[in-house]
Coordinates of C-alpha atoms and ligand atoms in Angstrom, one line a residue:
X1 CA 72.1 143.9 142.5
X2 CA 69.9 145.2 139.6
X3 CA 70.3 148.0 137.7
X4 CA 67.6 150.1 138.9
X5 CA 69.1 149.2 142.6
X6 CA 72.4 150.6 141.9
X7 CA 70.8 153.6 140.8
X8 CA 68.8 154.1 143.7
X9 CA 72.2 154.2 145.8
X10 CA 73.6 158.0 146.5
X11 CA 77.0 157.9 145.0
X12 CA 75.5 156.0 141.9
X13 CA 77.4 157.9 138.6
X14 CA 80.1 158.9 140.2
X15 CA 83.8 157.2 139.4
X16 CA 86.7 156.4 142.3
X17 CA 90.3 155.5 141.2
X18 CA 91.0 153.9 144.5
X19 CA 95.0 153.5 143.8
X20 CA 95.5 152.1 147.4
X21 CA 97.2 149.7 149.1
X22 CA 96.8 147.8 152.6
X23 CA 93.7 149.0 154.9
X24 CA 93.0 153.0 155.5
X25 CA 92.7 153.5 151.6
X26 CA 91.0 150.2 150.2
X27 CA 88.7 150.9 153.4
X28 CA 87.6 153.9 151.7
X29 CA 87.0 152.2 147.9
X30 CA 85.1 150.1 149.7
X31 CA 82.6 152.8 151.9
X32 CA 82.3 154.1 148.1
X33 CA 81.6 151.1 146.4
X34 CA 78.6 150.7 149.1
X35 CA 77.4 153.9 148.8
X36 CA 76.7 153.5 145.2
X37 CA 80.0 154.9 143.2
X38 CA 82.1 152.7 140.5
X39 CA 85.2 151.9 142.3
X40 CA 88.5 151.2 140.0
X41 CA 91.3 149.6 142.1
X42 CA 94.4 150.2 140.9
X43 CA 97.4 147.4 141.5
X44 CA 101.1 147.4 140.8
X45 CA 102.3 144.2 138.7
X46 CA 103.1 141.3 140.2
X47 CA 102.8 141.4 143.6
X48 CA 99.8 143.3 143.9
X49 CA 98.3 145.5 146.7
X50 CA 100.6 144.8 149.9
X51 CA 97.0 143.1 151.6
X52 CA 96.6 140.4 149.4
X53 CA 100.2 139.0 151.1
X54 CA 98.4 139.3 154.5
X55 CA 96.1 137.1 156.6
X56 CA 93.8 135.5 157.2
X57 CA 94.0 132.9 154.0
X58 CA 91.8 130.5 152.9
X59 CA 93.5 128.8 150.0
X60 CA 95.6 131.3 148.3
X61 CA 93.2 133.9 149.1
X62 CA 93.9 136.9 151.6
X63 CA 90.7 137.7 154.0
X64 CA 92.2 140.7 154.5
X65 CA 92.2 141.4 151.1
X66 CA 88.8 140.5 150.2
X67 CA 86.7 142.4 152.8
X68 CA 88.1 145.6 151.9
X69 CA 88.1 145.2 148.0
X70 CA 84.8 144.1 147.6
X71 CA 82.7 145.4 145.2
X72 CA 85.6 147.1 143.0
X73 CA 86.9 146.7 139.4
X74 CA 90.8 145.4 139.3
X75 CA 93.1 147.2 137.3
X76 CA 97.2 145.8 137.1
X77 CA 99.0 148.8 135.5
X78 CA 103.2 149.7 135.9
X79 CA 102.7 153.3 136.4
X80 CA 106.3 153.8 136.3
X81 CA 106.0 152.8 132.8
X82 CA 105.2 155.3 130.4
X83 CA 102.3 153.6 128.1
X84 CA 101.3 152.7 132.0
X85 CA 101.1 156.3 133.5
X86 CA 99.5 157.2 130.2
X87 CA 96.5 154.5 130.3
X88 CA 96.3 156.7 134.0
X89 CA 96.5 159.7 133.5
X90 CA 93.6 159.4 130.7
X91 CA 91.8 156.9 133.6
X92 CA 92.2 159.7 136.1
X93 CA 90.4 162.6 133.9
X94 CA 87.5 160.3 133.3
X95 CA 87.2 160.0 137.3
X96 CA 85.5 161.8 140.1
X97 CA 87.7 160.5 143.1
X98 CA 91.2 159.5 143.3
X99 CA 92.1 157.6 146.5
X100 CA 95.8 156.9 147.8
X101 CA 97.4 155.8 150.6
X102 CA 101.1 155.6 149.9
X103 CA 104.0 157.3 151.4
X104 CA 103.8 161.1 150.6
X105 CA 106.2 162.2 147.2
X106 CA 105.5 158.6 146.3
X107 CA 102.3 159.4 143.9
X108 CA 104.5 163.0 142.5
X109 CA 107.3 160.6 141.7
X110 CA 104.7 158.5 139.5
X111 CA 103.3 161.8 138.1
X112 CA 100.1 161.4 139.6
X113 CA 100.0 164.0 142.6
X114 CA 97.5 165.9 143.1
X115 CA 98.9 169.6 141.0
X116 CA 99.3 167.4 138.1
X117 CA 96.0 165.7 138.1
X118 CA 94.2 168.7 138.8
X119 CA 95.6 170.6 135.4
X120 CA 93.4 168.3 133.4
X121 CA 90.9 167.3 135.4
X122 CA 90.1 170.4 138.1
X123 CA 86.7 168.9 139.4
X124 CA 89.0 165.8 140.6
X125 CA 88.9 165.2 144.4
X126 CA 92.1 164.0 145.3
X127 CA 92.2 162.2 148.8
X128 CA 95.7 161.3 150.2
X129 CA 96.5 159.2 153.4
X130 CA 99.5 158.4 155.3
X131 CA 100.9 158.7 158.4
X132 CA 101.7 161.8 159.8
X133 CA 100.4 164.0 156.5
X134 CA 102.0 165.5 153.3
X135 CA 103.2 168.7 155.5
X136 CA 105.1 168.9 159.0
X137 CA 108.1 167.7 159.8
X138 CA 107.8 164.0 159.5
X139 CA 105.5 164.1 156.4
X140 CA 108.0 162.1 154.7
X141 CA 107.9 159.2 157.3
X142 CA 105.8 156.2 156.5
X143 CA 103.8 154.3 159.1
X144 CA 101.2 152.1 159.9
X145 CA 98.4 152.5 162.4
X146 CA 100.0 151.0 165.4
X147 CA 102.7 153.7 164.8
X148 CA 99.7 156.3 165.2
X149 CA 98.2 154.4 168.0
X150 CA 101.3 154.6 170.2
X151 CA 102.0 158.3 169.0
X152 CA 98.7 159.5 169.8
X153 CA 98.6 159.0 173.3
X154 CA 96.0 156.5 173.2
X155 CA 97.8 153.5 173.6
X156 CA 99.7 154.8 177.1
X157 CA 96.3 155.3 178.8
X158 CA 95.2 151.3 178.1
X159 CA 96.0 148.4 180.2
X160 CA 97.3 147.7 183.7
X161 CA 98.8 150.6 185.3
X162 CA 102.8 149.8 185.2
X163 CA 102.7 147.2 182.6
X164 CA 103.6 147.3 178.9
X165 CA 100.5 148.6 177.0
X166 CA 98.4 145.7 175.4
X167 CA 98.3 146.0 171.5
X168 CA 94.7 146.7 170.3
X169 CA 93.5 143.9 168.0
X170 CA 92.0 146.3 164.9
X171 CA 93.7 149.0 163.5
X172 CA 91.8 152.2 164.8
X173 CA 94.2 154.7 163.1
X174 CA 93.3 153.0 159.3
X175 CA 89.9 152.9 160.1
X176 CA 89.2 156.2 161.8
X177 CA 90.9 157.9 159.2
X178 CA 89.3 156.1 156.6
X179 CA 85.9 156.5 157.9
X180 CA 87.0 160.3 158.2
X181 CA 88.6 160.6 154.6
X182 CA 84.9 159.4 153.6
X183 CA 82.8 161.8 155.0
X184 CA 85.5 164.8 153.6
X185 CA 85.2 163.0 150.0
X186 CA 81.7 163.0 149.9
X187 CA 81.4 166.7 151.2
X188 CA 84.0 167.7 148.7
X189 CA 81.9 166.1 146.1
X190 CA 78.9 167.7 147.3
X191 CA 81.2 171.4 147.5
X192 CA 82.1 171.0 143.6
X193 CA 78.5 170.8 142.8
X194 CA 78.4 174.5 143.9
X195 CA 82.1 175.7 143.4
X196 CA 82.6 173.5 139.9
X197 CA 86.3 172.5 141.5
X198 CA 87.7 169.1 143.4
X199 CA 90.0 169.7 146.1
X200 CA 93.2 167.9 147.5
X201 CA 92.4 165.9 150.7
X202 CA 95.1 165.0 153.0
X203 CA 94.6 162.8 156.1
X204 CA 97.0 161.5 159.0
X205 CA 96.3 158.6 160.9
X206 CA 98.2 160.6 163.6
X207 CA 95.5 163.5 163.3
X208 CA 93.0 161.4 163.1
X209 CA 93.7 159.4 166.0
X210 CA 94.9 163.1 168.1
X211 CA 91.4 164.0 166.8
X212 CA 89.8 161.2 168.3
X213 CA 90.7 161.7 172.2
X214 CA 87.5 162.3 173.5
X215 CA 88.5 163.8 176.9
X216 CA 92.3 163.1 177.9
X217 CA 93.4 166.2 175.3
X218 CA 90.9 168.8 177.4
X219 CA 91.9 166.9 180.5
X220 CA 95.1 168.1 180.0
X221 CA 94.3 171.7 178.3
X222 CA 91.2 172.3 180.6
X223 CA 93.5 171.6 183.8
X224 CA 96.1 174.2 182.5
X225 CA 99.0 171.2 181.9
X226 CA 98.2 169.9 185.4
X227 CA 96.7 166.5 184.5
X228 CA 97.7 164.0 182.2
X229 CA 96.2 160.6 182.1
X230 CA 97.3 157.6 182.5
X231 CA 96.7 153.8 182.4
X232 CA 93.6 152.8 185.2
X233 CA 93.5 149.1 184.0
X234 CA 89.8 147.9 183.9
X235 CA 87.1 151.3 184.5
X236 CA 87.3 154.8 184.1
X237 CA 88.2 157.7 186.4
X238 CA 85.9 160.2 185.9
X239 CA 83.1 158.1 184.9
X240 CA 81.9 156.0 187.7
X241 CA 80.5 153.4 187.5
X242 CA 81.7 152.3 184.2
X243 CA 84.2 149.2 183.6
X244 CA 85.1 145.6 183.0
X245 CA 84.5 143.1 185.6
X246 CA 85.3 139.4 185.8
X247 CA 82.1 136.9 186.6
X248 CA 82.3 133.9 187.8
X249 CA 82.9 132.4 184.3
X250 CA 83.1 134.9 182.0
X251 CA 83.4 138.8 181.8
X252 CA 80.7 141.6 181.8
X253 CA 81.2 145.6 181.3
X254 CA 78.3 147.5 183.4
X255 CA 77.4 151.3 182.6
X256 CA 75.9 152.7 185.6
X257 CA 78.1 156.2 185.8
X258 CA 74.5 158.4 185.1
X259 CA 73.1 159.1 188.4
X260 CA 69.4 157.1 188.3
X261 CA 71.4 154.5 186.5
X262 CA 73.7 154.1 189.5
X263 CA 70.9 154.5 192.0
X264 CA 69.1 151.5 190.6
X265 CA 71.9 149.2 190.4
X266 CA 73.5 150.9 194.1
X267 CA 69.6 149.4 195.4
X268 CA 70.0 146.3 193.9
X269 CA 73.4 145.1 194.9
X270 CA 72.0 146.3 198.5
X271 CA 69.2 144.0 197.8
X272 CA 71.3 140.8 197.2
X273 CA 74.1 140.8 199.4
X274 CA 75.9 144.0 199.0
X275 CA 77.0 145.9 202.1
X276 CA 73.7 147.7 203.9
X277 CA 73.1 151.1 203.5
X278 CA 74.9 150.3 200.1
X279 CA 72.0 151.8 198.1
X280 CA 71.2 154.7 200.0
X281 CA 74.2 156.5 200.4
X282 CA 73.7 160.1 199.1
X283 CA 77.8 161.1 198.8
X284 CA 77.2 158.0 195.9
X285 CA 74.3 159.8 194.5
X286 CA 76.4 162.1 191.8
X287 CA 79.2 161.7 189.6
X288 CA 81.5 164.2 191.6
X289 CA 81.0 161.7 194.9
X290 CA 81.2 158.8 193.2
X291 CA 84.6 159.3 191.3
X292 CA 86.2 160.9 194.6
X293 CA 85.0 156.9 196.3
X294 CA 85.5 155.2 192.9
X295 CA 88.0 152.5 194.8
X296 CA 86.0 152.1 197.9
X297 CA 82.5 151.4 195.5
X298 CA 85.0 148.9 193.4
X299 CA 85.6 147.3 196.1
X300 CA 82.0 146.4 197.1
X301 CA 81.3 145.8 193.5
X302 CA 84.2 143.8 192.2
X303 CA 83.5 140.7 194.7
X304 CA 79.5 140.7 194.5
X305 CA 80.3 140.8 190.6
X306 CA 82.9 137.7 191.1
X307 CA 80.6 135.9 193.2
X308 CA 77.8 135.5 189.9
X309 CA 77.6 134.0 186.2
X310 CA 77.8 136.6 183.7
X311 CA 74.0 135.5 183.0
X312 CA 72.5 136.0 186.3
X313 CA 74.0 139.8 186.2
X314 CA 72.8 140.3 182.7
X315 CA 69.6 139.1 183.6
X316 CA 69.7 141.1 187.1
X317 CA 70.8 144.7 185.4
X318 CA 68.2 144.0 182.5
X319 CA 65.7 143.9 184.8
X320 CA 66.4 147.5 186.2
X321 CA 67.5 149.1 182.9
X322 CA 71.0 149.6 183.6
X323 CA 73.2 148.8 180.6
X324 CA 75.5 146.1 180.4
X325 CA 76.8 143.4 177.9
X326 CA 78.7 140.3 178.1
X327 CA 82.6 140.3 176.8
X328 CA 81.8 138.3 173.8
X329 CA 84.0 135.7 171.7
X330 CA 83.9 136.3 167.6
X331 CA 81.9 133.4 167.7
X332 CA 79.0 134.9 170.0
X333 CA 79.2 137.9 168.0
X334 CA 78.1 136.3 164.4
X335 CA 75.8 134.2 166.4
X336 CA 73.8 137.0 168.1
X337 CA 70.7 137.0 166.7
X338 CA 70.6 141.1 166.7
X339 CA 73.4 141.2 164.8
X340 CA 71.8 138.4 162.2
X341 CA 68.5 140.8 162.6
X342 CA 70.9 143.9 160.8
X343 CA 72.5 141.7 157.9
X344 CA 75.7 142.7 160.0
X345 CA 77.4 139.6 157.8
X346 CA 77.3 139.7 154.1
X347 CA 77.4 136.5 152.1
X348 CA 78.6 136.6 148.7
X349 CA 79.8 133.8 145.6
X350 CA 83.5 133.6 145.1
X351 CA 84.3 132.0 141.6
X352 CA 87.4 130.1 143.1
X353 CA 86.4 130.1 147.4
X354 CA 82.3 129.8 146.4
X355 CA 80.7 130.8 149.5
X356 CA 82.4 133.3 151.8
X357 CA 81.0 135.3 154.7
X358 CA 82.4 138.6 155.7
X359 CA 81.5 141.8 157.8
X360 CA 79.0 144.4 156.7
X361 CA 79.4 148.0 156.6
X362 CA 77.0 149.8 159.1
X363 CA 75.5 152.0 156.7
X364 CA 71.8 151.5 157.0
X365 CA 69.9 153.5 154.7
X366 CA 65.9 153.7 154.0
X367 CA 66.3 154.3 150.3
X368 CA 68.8 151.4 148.8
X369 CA 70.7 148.7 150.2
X370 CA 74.3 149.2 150.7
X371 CA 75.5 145.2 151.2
X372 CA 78.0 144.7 148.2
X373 CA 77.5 141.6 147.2
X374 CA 80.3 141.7 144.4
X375 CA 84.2 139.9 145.6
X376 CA 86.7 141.7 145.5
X377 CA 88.6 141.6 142.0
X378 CA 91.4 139.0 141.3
X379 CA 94.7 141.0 140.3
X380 CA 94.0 142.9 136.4
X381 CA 90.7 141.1 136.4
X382 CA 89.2 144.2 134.4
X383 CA 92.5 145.1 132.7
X384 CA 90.8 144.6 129.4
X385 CA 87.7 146.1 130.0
X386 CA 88.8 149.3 131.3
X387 CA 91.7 149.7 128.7
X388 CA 89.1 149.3 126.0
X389 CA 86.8 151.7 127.5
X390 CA 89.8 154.6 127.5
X391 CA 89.6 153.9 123.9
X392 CA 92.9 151.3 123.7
X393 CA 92.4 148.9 120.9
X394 CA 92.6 145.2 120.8
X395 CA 96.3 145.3 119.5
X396 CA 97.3 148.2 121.6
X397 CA 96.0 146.3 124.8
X398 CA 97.8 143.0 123.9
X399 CA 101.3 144.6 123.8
X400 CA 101.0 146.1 127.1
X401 CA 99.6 142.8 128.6
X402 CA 102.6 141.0 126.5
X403 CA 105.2 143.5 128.1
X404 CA 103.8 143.0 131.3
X405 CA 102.4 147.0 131.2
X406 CA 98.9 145.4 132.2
X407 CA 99.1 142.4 134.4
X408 CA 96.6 140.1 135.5
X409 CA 96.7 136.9 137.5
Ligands
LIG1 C1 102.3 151.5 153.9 C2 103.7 152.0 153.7 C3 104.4 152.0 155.0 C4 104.4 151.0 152.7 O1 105.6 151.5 152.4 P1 106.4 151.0 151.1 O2 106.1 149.6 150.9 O3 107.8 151.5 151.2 O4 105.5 151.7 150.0 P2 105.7 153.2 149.4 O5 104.5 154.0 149.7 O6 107.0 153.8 149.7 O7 105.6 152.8 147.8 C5 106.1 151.7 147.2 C6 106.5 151.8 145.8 O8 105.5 151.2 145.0 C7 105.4 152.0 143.8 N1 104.1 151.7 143.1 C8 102.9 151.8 143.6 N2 102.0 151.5 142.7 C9 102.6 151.2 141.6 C10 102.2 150.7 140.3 N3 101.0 150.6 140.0 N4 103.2 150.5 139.4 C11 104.5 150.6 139.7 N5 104.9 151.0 140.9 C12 104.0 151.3 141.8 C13 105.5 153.4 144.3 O9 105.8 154.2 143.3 C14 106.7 153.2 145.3 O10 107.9 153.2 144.5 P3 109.2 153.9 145.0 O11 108.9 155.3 145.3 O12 110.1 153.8 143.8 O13 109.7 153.1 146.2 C15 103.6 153.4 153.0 O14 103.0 153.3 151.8 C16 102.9 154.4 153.9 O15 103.4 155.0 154.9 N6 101.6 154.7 153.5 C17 100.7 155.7 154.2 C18 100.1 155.2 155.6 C19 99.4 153.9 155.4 O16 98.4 153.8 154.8 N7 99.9 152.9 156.1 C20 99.4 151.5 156.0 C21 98.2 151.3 156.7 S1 97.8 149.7 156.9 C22 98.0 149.3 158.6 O17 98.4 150.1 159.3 C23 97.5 148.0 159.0 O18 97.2 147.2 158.2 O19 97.5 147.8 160.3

């Protein structure tokens, strides 16, 4: 990208220490580093951030590690060293953002909590993330987003009534929260343009995921403690029509719970082989009736949906405007030619992997172009750079890299 293209990008000026490790924190970095900011990730020696140790590899090269680190600078500093927390702390007052995502005391033992950052540098905005918060009685806990996932309530209400709950394939409680700890950063930044001061940010992946239940909290509040849900498998209670069903070869989800969306498609199994008077019976013709019948109207539907290719439905429910979408495969997601249509997968140069393909961001944005097409940073890659531009000189630089202070790859 050209200069003039970064500096047509919103967050363009500002500077984020992302000093995070694993996937709701380098998540964040990363929304930055799209959005225009200079994004400084900050490593431990040796081992590195905990995600370059996880797959998917290719070569000695985490996947994992490279979609969220894109677009940042690499930085390798001991910070329980003292020339180490030094090179920080001066690192940290030349900053706008500081990002972490360990476990919480972890950053005060390192002298880089929030109080202490924010004597020198009040405009900082300081966002934390962890588990259950830094306050509450578990705030000392650390976790990972399957741990929120189960706590939340979410995971109980998924899957086959009576079985074990399946485990979700991405990590909603990283992501949420990081997509969250975004939008709070850049309001914060946009706050200190009028108050002059940064602020401490401090995110759960438990609240965040708590936050997230879009009706089983108030189904439970709202019903004075009466309901609670639980696991209904395949479609939703109190939203009929609106599930997964299995085609002949393949599965399909159909959303016909809005009441001329359901009339359409009521008409149309009636039409092709569904039971007569199918179509035209009024007790189906609001939500209220149809979630008191929602087993009897599966029952109908289920079988005239297992009776078809996936296709012929699609094709069918197209053709009255009642949405619907095949279950797709990874594969038949990259190849879908709308998801080509919105650059959905960005193709950058790796100096050791050359060509690699990962996923977008979904920011689309009138005035700049958000794809980062800069790989993620080997470990230290910019040690030198950034050391020299805190003012370290040459020799000064080399004895920390010589005592392992600064470590690069
Ligand atoms: C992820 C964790 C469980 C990992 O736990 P731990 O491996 O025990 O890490 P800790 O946070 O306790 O910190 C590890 C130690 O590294 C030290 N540390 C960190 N950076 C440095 C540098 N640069 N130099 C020297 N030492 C360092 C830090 O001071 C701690 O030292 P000591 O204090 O001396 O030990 C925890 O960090 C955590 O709960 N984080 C918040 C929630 C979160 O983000 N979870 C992961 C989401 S990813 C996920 O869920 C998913 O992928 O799925």
């Amino acid at each position: 990208m050209n200069a003039a293209a970064r500096q047509a990008l919103p967050l363009a000026g500002i500077r984020v220490i992302d000093y995070s490790h694993f996937l709701a924190g380098p998540y964040v970095g990363r929304c930055l580093a799209a959005l225009g900011a200079e994004v400084i990730k900050v490593e431990r020696p040796g081992s590195g951030d905990a995600g370059r140790q996880h797959a998917w590899f290719v070569g000695d090269h985490s996947g994992y590690f490279l979609q969220q680190n894109m677009g940042k600078k690499g930085l390798s500093v001991n910070t329980k060293d003292s020339r180490g927390r030094a090179l920080m702390k001066k690192l940290v007052d030349s900053a706008d953002v500081f990002v972490e995502n360990y476990r919480p005391g972890a950053l005060e033992k390192l002298g880089l909590g929030y109080a202490e950052l924010a004597e020198t540098n009040p405009g900082l905005v300081y966002c934390s993330i962890s588990a259950y918060g830094h306050t509450g009685p578990d705030s000392h806990r650390a976790g990972f987003g399957l741990i929120a996932e189960a706590k939340s309530g979410i995971m109980q209400m998924v899957g086959n009534p009576g079985e074990a709950p399946p485990l979700l394939r991405i990590s909603l409680g990283d992501m949420y929260t990081g997509v969250h700890a975004v939008a709070a950063i850049n309001a914060a930044l946009l706050g200190r343009v009028k108050s002059g001061r940064g602020q401490h940010i401090d995110m759960a992946l438990y609240d965040t995921l708590v936050s997230m239940h879009e009706y089983a909290v108030q189904c439970y509040t709202l019903s004075g403690g009466k309901e609670v849900p639980v696991q209904t498998g395949h479609d939703m209670p109190n939203s009929t029509l609106y599930g997964v069903f299995r085609a002949q070869d393949g599965d399909l989800v159909i959303a016909a719970q809005v009441d001329d969306a359901w009339k359409r498609f009521a008409a149309l199994v009636e039409q092709n082989g569904g039971p007569t008077g199918f179509g035209g019976d009024t007790r189906l013709h609001d939500a209220a009736g149809r979630n008191a019948r929602r087993l009897e109207i599966l029952e109908v539907v289920r079988p005239w949906v297992a009776r078809r290719p996936v296709a012929d439905i699609l094709k069918m429910l197209d053709g009255i405007d009642v949405p619907c979408a095949k279950v797709q495969r990874i594969d038949e997601v990259l190849a879908d030619p709308q998801i080509q249509a919105r650059g959905m997968v960005v193709e950058q140069e790796h100096p050791v992997l050359g060509k690699i393909r990962l996923p977008n961001l979904p920011f689309r944005m009138s005035g700049c172009d958000t794809s980062i097409r800069q790989v993620a940073p080997e470990l230290g890659e910019h040690n030198a750079e950034i050391a020299a531009s805190l003012g370290f000189d040459a020799a000064q630089i080399a004895e920390m890299q010589a005592d392992g202070v600064l470590y690069s790859a």
